[in-house]
PDB file of C-alpha atoms in Angstrom:
ATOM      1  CA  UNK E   1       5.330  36.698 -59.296  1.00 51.00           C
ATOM      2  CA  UNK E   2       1.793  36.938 -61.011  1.00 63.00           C
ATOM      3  CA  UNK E   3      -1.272  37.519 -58.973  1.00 80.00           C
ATOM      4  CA  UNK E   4      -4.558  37.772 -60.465  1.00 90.00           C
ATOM      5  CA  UNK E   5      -6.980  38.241 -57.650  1.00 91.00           C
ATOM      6  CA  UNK E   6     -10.707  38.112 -58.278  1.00 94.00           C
ATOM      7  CA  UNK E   7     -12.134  41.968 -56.879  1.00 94.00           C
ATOM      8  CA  UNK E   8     -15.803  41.266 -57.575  1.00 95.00           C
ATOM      9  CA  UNK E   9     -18.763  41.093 -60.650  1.00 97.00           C
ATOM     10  CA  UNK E  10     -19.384  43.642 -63.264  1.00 97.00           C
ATOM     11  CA  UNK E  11     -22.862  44.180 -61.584  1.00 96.00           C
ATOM     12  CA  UNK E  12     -21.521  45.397 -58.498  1.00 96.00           C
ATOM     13  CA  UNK E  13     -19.849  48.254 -60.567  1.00 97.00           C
ATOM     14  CA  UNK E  14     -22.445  50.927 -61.737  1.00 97.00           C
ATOM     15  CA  UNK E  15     -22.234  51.763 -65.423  1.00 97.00           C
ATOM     16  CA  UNK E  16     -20.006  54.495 -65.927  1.00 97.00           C
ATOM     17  CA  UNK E  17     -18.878  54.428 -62.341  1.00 97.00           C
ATOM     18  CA  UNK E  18     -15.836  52.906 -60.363  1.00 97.00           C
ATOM     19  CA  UNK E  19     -15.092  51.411 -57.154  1.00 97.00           C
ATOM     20  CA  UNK E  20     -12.286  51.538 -55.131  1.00 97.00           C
ATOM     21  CA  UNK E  21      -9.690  48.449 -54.489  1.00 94.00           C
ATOM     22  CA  UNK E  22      -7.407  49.011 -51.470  1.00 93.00           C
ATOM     23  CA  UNK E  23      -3.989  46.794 -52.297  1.00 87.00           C
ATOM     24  CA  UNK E  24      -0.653  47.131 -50.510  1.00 81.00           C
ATOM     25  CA  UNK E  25       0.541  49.272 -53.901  1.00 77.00           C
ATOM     26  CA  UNK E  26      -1.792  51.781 -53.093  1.00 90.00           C
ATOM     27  CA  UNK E  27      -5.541  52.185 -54.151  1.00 95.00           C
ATOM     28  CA  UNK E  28      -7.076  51.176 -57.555  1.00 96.00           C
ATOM     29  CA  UNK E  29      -9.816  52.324 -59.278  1.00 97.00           C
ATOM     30  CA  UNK E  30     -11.756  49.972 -61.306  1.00 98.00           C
ATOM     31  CA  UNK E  31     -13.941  51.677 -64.110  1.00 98.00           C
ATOM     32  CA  UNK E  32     -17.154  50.342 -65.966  1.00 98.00           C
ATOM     33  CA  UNK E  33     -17.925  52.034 -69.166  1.00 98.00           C
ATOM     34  CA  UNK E  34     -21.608  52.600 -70.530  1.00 97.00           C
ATOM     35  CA  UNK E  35     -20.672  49.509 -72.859  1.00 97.00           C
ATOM     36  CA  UNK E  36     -19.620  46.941 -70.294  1.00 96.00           C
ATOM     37  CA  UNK E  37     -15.880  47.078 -70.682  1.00 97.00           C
ATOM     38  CA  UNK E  38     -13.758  47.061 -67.637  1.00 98.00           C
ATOM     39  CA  UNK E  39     -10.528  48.912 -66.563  1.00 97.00           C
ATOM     40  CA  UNK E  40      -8.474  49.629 -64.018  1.00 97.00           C
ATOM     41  CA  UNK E  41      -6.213  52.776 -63.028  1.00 96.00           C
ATOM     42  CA  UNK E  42      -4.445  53.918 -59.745  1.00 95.00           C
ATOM     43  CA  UNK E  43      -6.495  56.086 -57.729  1.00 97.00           C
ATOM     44  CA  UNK E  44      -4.566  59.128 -58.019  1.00 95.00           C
ATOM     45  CA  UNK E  45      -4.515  61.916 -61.154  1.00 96.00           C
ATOM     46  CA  UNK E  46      -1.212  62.863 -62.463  1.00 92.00           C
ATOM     47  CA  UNK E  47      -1.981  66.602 -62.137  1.00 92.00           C
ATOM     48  CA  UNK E  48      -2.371  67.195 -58.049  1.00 91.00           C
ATOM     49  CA  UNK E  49      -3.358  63.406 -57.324  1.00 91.00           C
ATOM     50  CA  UNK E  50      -7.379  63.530 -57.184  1.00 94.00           C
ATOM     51  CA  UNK E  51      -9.264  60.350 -56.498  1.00 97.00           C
ATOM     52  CA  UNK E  52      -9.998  58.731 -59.928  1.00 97.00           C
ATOM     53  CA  UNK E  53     -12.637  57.208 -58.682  1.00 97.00           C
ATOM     54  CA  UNK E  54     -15.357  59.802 -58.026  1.00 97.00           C
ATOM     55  CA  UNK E  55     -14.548  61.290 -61.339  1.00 97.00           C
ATOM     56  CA  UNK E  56     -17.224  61.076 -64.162  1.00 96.00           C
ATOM     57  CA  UNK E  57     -17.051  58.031 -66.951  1.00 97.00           C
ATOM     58  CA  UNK E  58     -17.401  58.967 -70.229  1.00 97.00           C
ATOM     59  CA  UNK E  59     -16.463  56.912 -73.328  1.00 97.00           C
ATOM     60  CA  UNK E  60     -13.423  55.431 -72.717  1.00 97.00           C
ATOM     61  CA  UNK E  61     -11.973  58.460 -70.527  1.00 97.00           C
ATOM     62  CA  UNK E  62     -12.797  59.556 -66.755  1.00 98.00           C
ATOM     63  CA  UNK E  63     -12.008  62.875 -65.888  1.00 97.00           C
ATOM     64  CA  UNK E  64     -10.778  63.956 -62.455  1.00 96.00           C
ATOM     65  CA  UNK E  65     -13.144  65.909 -60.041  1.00 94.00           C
ATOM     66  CA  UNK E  66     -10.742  68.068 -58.790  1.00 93.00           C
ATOM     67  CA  UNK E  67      -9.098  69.919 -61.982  1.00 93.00           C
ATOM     68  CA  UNK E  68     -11.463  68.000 -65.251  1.00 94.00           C
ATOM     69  CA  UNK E  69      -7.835  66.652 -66.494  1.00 95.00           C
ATOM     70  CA  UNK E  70      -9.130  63.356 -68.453  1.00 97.00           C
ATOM     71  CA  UNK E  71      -7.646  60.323 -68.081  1.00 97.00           C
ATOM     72  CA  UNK E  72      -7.886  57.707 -70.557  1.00 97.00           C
ATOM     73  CA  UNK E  73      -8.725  54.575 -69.211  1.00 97.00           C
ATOM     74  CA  UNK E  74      -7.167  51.854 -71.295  1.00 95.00           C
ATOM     75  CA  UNK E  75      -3.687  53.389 -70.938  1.00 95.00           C
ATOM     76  CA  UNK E  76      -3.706  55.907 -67.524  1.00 95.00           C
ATOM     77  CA  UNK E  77      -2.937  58.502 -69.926  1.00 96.00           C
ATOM     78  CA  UNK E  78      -4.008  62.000 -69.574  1.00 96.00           C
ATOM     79  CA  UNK E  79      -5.560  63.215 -72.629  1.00 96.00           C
ATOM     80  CA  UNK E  80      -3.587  65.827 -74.429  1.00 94.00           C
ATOM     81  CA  UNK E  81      -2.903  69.158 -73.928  1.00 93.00           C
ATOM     82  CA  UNK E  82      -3.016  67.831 -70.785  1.00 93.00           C
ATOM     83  CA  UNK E  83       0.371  65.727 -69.986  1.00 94.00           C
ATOM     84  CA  UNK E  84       1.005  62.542 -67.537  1.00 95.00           C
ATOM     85  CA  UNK E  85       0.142  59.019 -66.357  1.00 95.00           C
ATOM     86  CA  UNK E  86      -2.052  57.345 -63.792  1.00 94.00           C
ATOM     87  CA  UNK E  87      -1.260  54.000 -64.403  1.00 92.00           C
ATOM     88  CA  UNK E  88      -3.233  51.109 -65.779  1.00 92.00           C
ATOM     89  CA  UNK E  89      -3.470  47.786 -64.875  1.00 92.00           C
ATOM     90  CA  UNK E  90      -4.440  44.454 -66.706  1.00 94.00           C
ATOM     91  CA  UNK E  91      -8.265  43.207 -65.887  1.00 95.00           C
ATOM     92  CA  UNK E  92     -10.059  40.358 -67.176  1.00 96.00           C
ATOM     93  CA  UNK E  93     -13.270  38.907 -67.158  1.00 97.00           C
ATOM     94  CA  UNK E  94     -14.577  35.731 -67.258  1.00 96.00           C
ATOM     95  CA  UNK E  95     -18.220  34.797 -66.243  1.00 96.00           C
ATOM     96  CA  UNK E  96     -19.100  38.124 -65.090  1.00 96.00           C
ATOM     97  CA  UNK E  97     -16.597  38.149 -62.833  1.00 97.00           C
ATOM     98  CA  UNK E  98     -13.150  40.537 -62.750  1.00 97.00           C
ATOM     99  CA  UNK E  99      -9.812  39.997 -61.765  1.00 96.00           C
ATOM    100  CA  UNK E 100      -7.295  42.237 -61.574  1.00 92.00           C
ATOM    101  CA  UNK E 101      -3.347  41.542 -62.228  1.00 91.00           C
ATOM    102  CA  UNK E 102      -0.822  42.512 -59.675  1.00 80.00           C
ATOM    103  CA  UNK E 103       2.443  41.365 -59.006  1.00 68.00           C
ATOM    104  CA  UNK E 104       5.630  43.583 -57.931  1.00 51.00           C
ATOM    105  CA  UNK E 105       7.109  44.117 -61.396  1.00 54.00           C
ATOM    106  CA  UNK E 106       3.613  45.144 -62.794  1.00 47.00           C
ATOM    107  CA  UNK E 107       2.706  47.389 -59.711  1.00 48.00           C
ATOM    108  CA  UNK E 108       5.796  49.361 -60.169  1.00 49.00           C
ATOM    109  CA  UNK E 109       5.173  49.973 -64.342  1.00 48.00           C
ATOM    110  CA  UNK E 110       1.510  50.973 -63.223  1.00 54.00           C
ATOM    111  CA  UNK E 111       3.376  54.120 -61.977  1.00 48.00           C
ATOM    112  CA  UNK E 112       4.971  54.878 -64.920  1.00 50.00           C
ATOM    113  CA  UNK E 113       3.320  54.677 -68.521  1.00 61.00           C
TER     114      UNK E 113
END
């Protein structure tokens, strides 16, 4: 089962910020770049499981405020030497507003990259 969920606009995500999306797969970080795009990773860093969210945006990575590991954002990759995967999950928008994909079968690949 597919379930995209509308989570808000663009404008009510700073640029180069996040907010926070509580679902019953855990929290989800949504990102906005500098340039508008949109993803979305669980909340948690693969290294010791700091909050995503408060990290600092830059480019296309955010890097987590409790060790600086960076995490790419279109894949929930961290970015090597560093080794390990938030979790990424689809996002679309249309009209200014985002919607995020969850559904069962995608929550449980978000885990594992």
């Amino acid at each position: 089962m597919n379930d995209w969920i509308e989570i808000g606009s663009v404008d009510d995500i700073p640029k180069q910020g996040a907010r926070v999306i509580r679902t019953a797969q855990g929290d989800i970080a949504v990102f906005r770049t500098a340039t508008d795009e949109i993803f979305a990773l669980r909340d948690r860093c693969p290294h010791k499981g700091g909050p995503l969210s408060q990290g600092i945006v830059s480019g296309k990575t955010v890097t987590c405020p409790l060790h600086n590991w960076n995490i790419a954002l279109d894949t929930g990759e961290a970015v090597a030497p560093d080794e390990g995967c938030a979790g990424h999950f689809p996002v679309k928008v249309v009209e200014g507003r985002i919607s995020l994909l969850l559904s069962t079968e995608r929550a449980k690949l978000a885990v594992v990259c």
